[in-house]
């Protein structure tokens, strides 16, 4: 057998190995496992987002509470002022109105802050229950994930000897090839999944390009390794 013929066999063995590996990677249970992994990832991200939202809200509440405390203090001072002014006979009606207006303004700000605090509290309660719900969904997903993983492991251990056998065949044929040729084959494989192409009706079966007679003669005699000028595949009769 010529080197090119052995290479052809090598390609066949390798594509069988690839097929077996692919088959193992694409069983329904594998697909299920990948889907569950994606869902788990999404749930984790969701919880992270909720937590970030909670932290921001907590910061907001802290700020609002500081502001509220200052406003309440200011309001108390205004109240004291008003009490004094009301007892002061020299105090004019305008001054009293001014003081009341200022107190009303403070009260509006206090009310608005209190509303904002109530909203923050509602947000926190809602987010906490959403986290809880996501956790409970997550634990169901995790359970399904572990079950699928166990099935996939069984599939793998059942399938592995077949893959190993195919790998052994590839290695055995590969050992009969010159290292340079194998290296060339692997380089071409990066571009074409099937680096060796047959020749039919004087054409490269990889790309369909018509081949010169001199090349055909060389390939048929098995004296030289010829690559297709167009696609670069190694040609085999
Ligand atoms: Zn070609």
GROMACS .gro file of C-alpha atoms and ligand atoms in nm:
model
  238
    1UNK     CA    1   0.000   0.000   0.000
    2UNK     CA    2   0.132   0.344  -0.088
    3UNK     CA    3   0.156   0.619   0.171
    4UNK     CA    4  -0.135   0.800   0.004
    5UNK     CA    5  -0.351   0.489   0.026
    6UNK     CA    6  -0.265   0.450   0.394
    7UNK     CA    7  -0.348   0.817   0.439
    8UNK     CA    8  -0.686   0.755   0.282
    9UNK     CA    9  -0.750   0.478   0.534
   10UNK     CA   10  -0.629   0.708   0.810
   11UNK     CA   11  -0.883   0.969   0.704
   12UNK     CA   12  -1.161   0.710   0.706
   13UNK     CA   13  -1.065   0.591   1.054
   14UNK     CA   14  -1.042   0.948   1.179
   15UNK     CA   15  -1.381   1.048   1.044
   16UNK     CA   16  -1.531   0.740   1.207
   17UNK     CA   17  -1.371   0.847   1.535
   18UNK     CA   18  -1.504   1.202   1.492
   19UNK     CA   19  -1.849   1.064   1.417
   20UNK     CA   20  -1.847   0.850   1.732
   21UNK     CA   21  -1.731   1.141   1.945
   22UNK     CA   22  -1.996   1.368   1.795
   23UNK     CA   23  -2.262   1.104   1.853
   24UNK     CA   24  -2.165   1.090   2.219
   25UNK     CA   25  -2.170   1.469   2.244
   26UNK     CA   26  -2.517   1.503   2.094
   27UNK     CA   27  -2.732   1.246   2.273
   28UNK     CA   28  -3.069   1.384   2.393
   29UNK     CA   29  -2.947   1.362   2.751
   30UNK     CA   30  -2.636   1.564   2.663
   31UNK     CA   31  -2.851   1.830   2.503
   32UNK     CA   32  -3.073   1.831   2.809
   33UNK     CA   33  -2.769   1.869   3.033
   34UNK     CA   34  -2.642   2.166   2.831
   35UNK     CA   35  -2.985   2.330   2.843
   36UNK     CA   36  -3.009   2.280   3.220
   37UNK     CA   37  -2.659   2.423   3.265
   38UNK     CA   38  -2.767   2.731   3.071
   39UNK     CA   39  -3.082   2.770   3.284
   40UNK     CA   40  -2.879   2.733   3.604
   41UNK     CA   41  -2.640   2.999   3.481
   42UNK     CA   42  -2.930   3.233   3.403
   43UNK     CA   43  -3.081   3.177   3.745
   44UNK     CA   44  -2.751   3.253   3.916
   45UNK     CA   45  -2.714   3.572   3.711
   46UNK     CA   46  -3.070   3.671   3.796
   47UNK     CA   47  -3.003   3.631   4.168
   48UNK     CA   48  -2.684   3.836   4.134
   49UNK     CA   49  -2.882   4.112   3.962
   50UNK     CA   50  -3.146   4.106   4.235
   51UNK     CA   51  -2.875   4.131   4.501
   52UNK     CA   52  -2.714   4.428   4.325
   53UNK     CA   53  -3.057   4.596   4.309
   54UNK     CA   54  -3.109   4.531   4.681
   55UNK     CA   55  -2.774   4.680   4.772
   56UNK     CA   56  -2.847   4.994   4.571
   57UNK     CA   57  -3.189   5.031   4.734
   58UNK     CA   58  -3.042   4.983   5.080
   59UNK     CA   59  -2.797   5.263   5.007
   60UNK     CA   60  -3.085   5.481   4.891
   61UNK     CA   61  -3.278   5.411   5.211
   62UNK     CA   62  -2.978   5.499   5.423
   63UNK     CA   63  -2.943   5.834   5.246
   64UNK     CA   64  -3.315   5.905   5.271
   65UNK     CA   65  -3.315   5.829   5.644
   66UNK     CA   66  -3.031   6.074   5.704
   67UNK     CA   67  -3.217   6.338   5.503
   68UNK     CA   68  -3.541   6.264   5.686
   69UNK     CA   69  -3.380   6.300   6.024
   70UNK     CA   70  -3.235   6.640   5.926
   71UNK     CA   71  -3.572   6.758   5.792
   72UNK     CA   72  -3.756   6.647   6.107
   73UNK     CA   73  -3.506   6.834   6.318
   74UNK     CA   74  -3.551   7.144   6.103
   75UNK     CA   75  -3.926   7.110   6.134
   76UNK     CA   76  -3.904   7.092   6.514
   77UNK     CA   77  -3.693   7.408   6.520
   78UNK     CA   78  -3.944   7.589   6.299
   79UNK     CA   79  -4.222   7.469   6.529
   80UNK     CA   80  -4.036   7.614   6.831
   81UNK     CA   81  -3.986   7.940   6.642
   82UNK     CA   82  -4.353   7.955   6.556
   83UNK     CA   83  -4.452   7.899   6.920
   84UNK     CA   84  -4.227   8.183   7.029
   85UNK     CA   85  -4.350   8.410   6.752
   86UNK     CA   86  -4.711   8.348   6.842
   87UNK     CA   87  -4.650   8.466   7.195
   88UNK     CA   88  -4.450   8.763   7.075
   89UNK     CA   89  -4.681   9.062   7.040
   90UNK     CA   90  -4.437   9.243   6.813
   91UNK     CA   91  -4.443   8.966   6.560
   92UNK     CA   92  -4.626   9.063   6.241
   93UNK     CA   93  -4.881   8.855   6.056
   94UNK     CA   94  -4.644   8.838   5.754
   95UNK     CA   95  -4.370   8.689   5.969
   96UNK     CA   96  -4.610   8.425   6.099
   97UNK     CA   97  -4.728   8.341   5.747
   98UNK     CA   98  -4.370   8.318   5.631
   99UNK     CA   99  -4.288   8.073   5.913
  100UNK     CA  100  -4.597   7.861   5.842
  101UNK     CA  101  -4.510   7.853   5.471
  102UNK     CA  102  -4.163   7.735   5.550
  103UNK     CA  103  -4.307   7.462   5.773
  104UNK     CA  104  -4.550   7.351   5.504
  105UNK     CA  105  -4.265   7.331   5.260
  106UNK     CA  106  -4.068   7.117   5.505
  107UNK     CA  107  -4.370   6.895   5.559
  108UNK     CA  108  -4.404   6.840   5.184
  109UNK     CA  109  -4.042   6.730   5.163
  110UNK     CA  110  -4.085   6.505   5.466
  111UNK     CA  111  -4.394   6.342   5.311
  112UNK     CA  112  -4.221   6.292   4.979
  113UNK     CA  113  -3.925   6.125   5.151
  114UNK     CA  114  -4.158   5.901   5.347
  115UNK     CA  115  -4.332   5.796   5.027
  116UNK     CA  116  -3.998   5.719   4.868
  117UNK     CA  117  -3.901   5.512   5.174
  118UNK     CA  118  -4.227   5.316   5.154
  119UNK     CA  119  -4.157   5.246   4.786
  120UNK     CA  120  -3.804   5.132   4.869
  121UNK     CA  121  -3.938   4.897   5.133
  122UNK     CA  122  -4.187   4.753   4.886
  123UNK     CA  123  -3.910   4.707   4.631
  124UNK     CA  124  -3.698   4.525   4.889
  125UNK     CA  125  -3.985   4.297   4.991
  126UNK     CA  126  -4.067   4.219   4.626
  127UNK     CA  127  -3.702   4.154   4.539
  128UNK     CA  128  -3.656   3.929   4.841
  129UNK     CA  129  -3.954   3.719   4.741
  130UNK     CA  130  -3.826   3.706   4.381
  131UNK     CA  131  -3.489   3.584   4.511
  132UNK     CA  132  -3.665   3.318   4.714
  133UNK     CA  133  -3.866   3.204   4.415
  134UNK     CA  134  -3.558   3.195   4.191
  135UNK     CA  135  -3.374   2.993   4.456
  136UNK     CA  136  -3.652   2.740   4.471
  137UNK     CA  137  -3.660   2.713   4.089
  138UNK     CA  138  -3.281   2.689   4.098
  139UNK     CA  139  -3.283   2.397   4.337
  140UNK     CA  140  -3.527   2.213   4.110
  141UNK     CA  141  -3.303   2.283   3.811
  142UNK     CA  142  -3.001   2.166   4.010
  143UNK     CA  143  -3.176   1.840   4.092
  144UNK     CA  144  -3.265   1.781   3.725
  145UNK     CA  145  -2.912   1.879   3.628
  146UNK     CA  146  -2.755   1.625   3.865
  147UNK     CA  147  -2.989   1.352   3.737
  148UNK     CA  148  -2.905   1.429   3.373
  149UNK     CA  149  -2.536   1.442   3.459
  150UNK     CA  150  -2.552   1.091   3.606
  151UNK     CA  151  -2.719   0.959   3.288
  152UNK     CA  152  -2.457   1.133   3.073
  153UNK     CA  153  -2.180   0.976   3.282
  154UNK     CA  154  -2.331   0.631   3.226
  155UNK     CA  155  -2.363   0.699   2.854
  156UNK     CA  156  -2.003   0.809   2.846
  157UNK     CA  157  -1.870   0.504   3.026
  158UNK     CA  158  -2.073   0.275   2.801
  159UNK     CA  159  -1.963   0.453   2.486
  160UNK     CA  160  -1.601   0.510   2.583
  161UNK     CA  161  -1.467   0.162   2.489
  162UNK     CA  162  -1.605   0.210   2.135
  163UNK     CA  163  -1.437   0.551   2.109
  164UNK     CA  164  -1.114   0.408   2.251
  165UNK     CA  165  -1.118   0.129   1.994
  166UNK     CA  166  -1.168   0.377   1.711
  167UNK     CA  167  -0.884   0.590   1.849
  168UNK     CA  168  -0.660   0.283   1.857
  169UNK     CA  169  -0.734   0.216   1.489
  170UNK     CA  170  -0.647   0.577   1.403
  171UNK     CA  171  -0.320   0.552   1.597
  172UNK     CA  172  -0.233   0.217   1.439
  173UNK     CA  173  -0.280   0.347   1.084
  174UNK     CA  174  -0.109   0.674   1.176
  175UNK     CA  175   0.200   0.477   1.286
  176UNK     CA  176   0.238   0.351   0.928
  177UNK     CA  177   0.258   0.705   0.790
  178UNK     CA  178   0.567   0.917   0.763
  179UNK     CA  179   0.568   1.193   1.024
  180UNK     CA  180   0.603   1.459   0.751
  181UNK     CA  181   0.295   1.335   0.568
  182UNK     CA  182   0.094   1.319   0.888
  183UNK     CA  183   0.202   1.672   0.971
  184UNK     CA  184   0.096   1.792   0.626
  185UNK     CA  185  -0.239   1.610   0.661
  186UNK     CA  186  -0.303   1.778   0.996
  187UNK     CA  187  -0.215   2.119   0.853
  188UNK     CA  188  -0.462   2.073   0.565
  189UNK     CA  189  -0.724   1.945   0.809
  190UNK     CA  190  -0.733   2.286   0.971
  191UNK     CA  191  -0.880   2.412   0.643
  192UNK     CA  192  -1.067   2.105   0.519
  193UNK     CA  193  -1.230   1.841   0.741
  194UNK     CA  194  -1.134   1.583   0.476
  195UNK     CA  195  -0.775   1.658   0.372
  196UNK     CA  196  -0.755   1.364   0.130
  197UNK     CA  197  -0.967   1.376  -0.184
  198UNK     CA  198  -1.030   1.108  -0.443
  199UNK     CA  199  -0.993   1.162  -0.817
  200UNK     CA  200  -1.280   1.087  -1.054
  201UNK     CA  201  -1.304   1.175  -1.424
  202UNK     CA  202  -0.972   1.355  -1.383
  203UNK     CA  203  -1.121   1.590  -1.125
  204UNK     CA  204  -1.043   1.653  -0.760
  205UNK     CA  205  -1.343   1.526  -0.566
  206UNK     CA  206  -1.279   1.777  -0.294
  207UNK     CA  207  -1.334   2.089  -0.504
  208UNK     CA  208  -1.430   1.961  -0.848
  209UNK     CA  209  -1.129   2.119  -1.018
  210UNK     CA  210  -1.007   1.951  -1.336
  211UNK     CA  211  -0.654   1.813  -1.289
  212UNK     CA  212  -0.365   1.821  -1.538
  213UNK     CA  213  -0.269   1.487  -1.695
  214UNK     CA  214   0.080   1.498  -1.548
  215UNK     CA  215  -0.070   1.509  -1.201
  216UNK     CA  216  -0.310   1.223  -1.281
  217UNK     CA  217  -0.019   1.008  -1.402
  218UNK     CA  218   0.184   1.076  -1.090
  219UNK     CA  219  -0.111   0.997  -0.865
  220UNK     CA  220  -0.193   0.672  -1.053
  221UNK     CA  221   0.165   0.550  -1.039
  222UNK     CA  222   0.177   0.625  -0.669
  223UNK     CA  223   0.526   0.766  -0.709
  224UNK     CA  224   0.455   1.108  -0.562
  225UNK     CA  225   0.218   1.278  -0.328
  226UNK     CA  226   0.020   1.538  -0.521
  227UNK     CA  227  -0.186   1.818  -0.375
  228UNK     CA  228  -0.476   1.974  -0.563
  229UNK     CA  229  -0.360   2.311  -0.697
  230UNK     CA  230  -0.697   2.461  -0.627
  231UNK     CA  231  -0.801   2.341  -0.280
  232UNK     CA  232  -0.472   2.202  -0.150
  233UNK     CA  233  -0.612   1.857  -0.062
  234UNK     CA  234  -0.389   1.552  -0.098
  235UNK     CA  235  -0.509   1.359  -0.401
  236UNK     CA  236  -0.566   0.986  -0.397
  237UNK     CA  237  -0.677   0.754  -0.674
  238LIG    ZN1  238  -0.926   2.021  -0.505
   0.00000   0.00000   0.00000
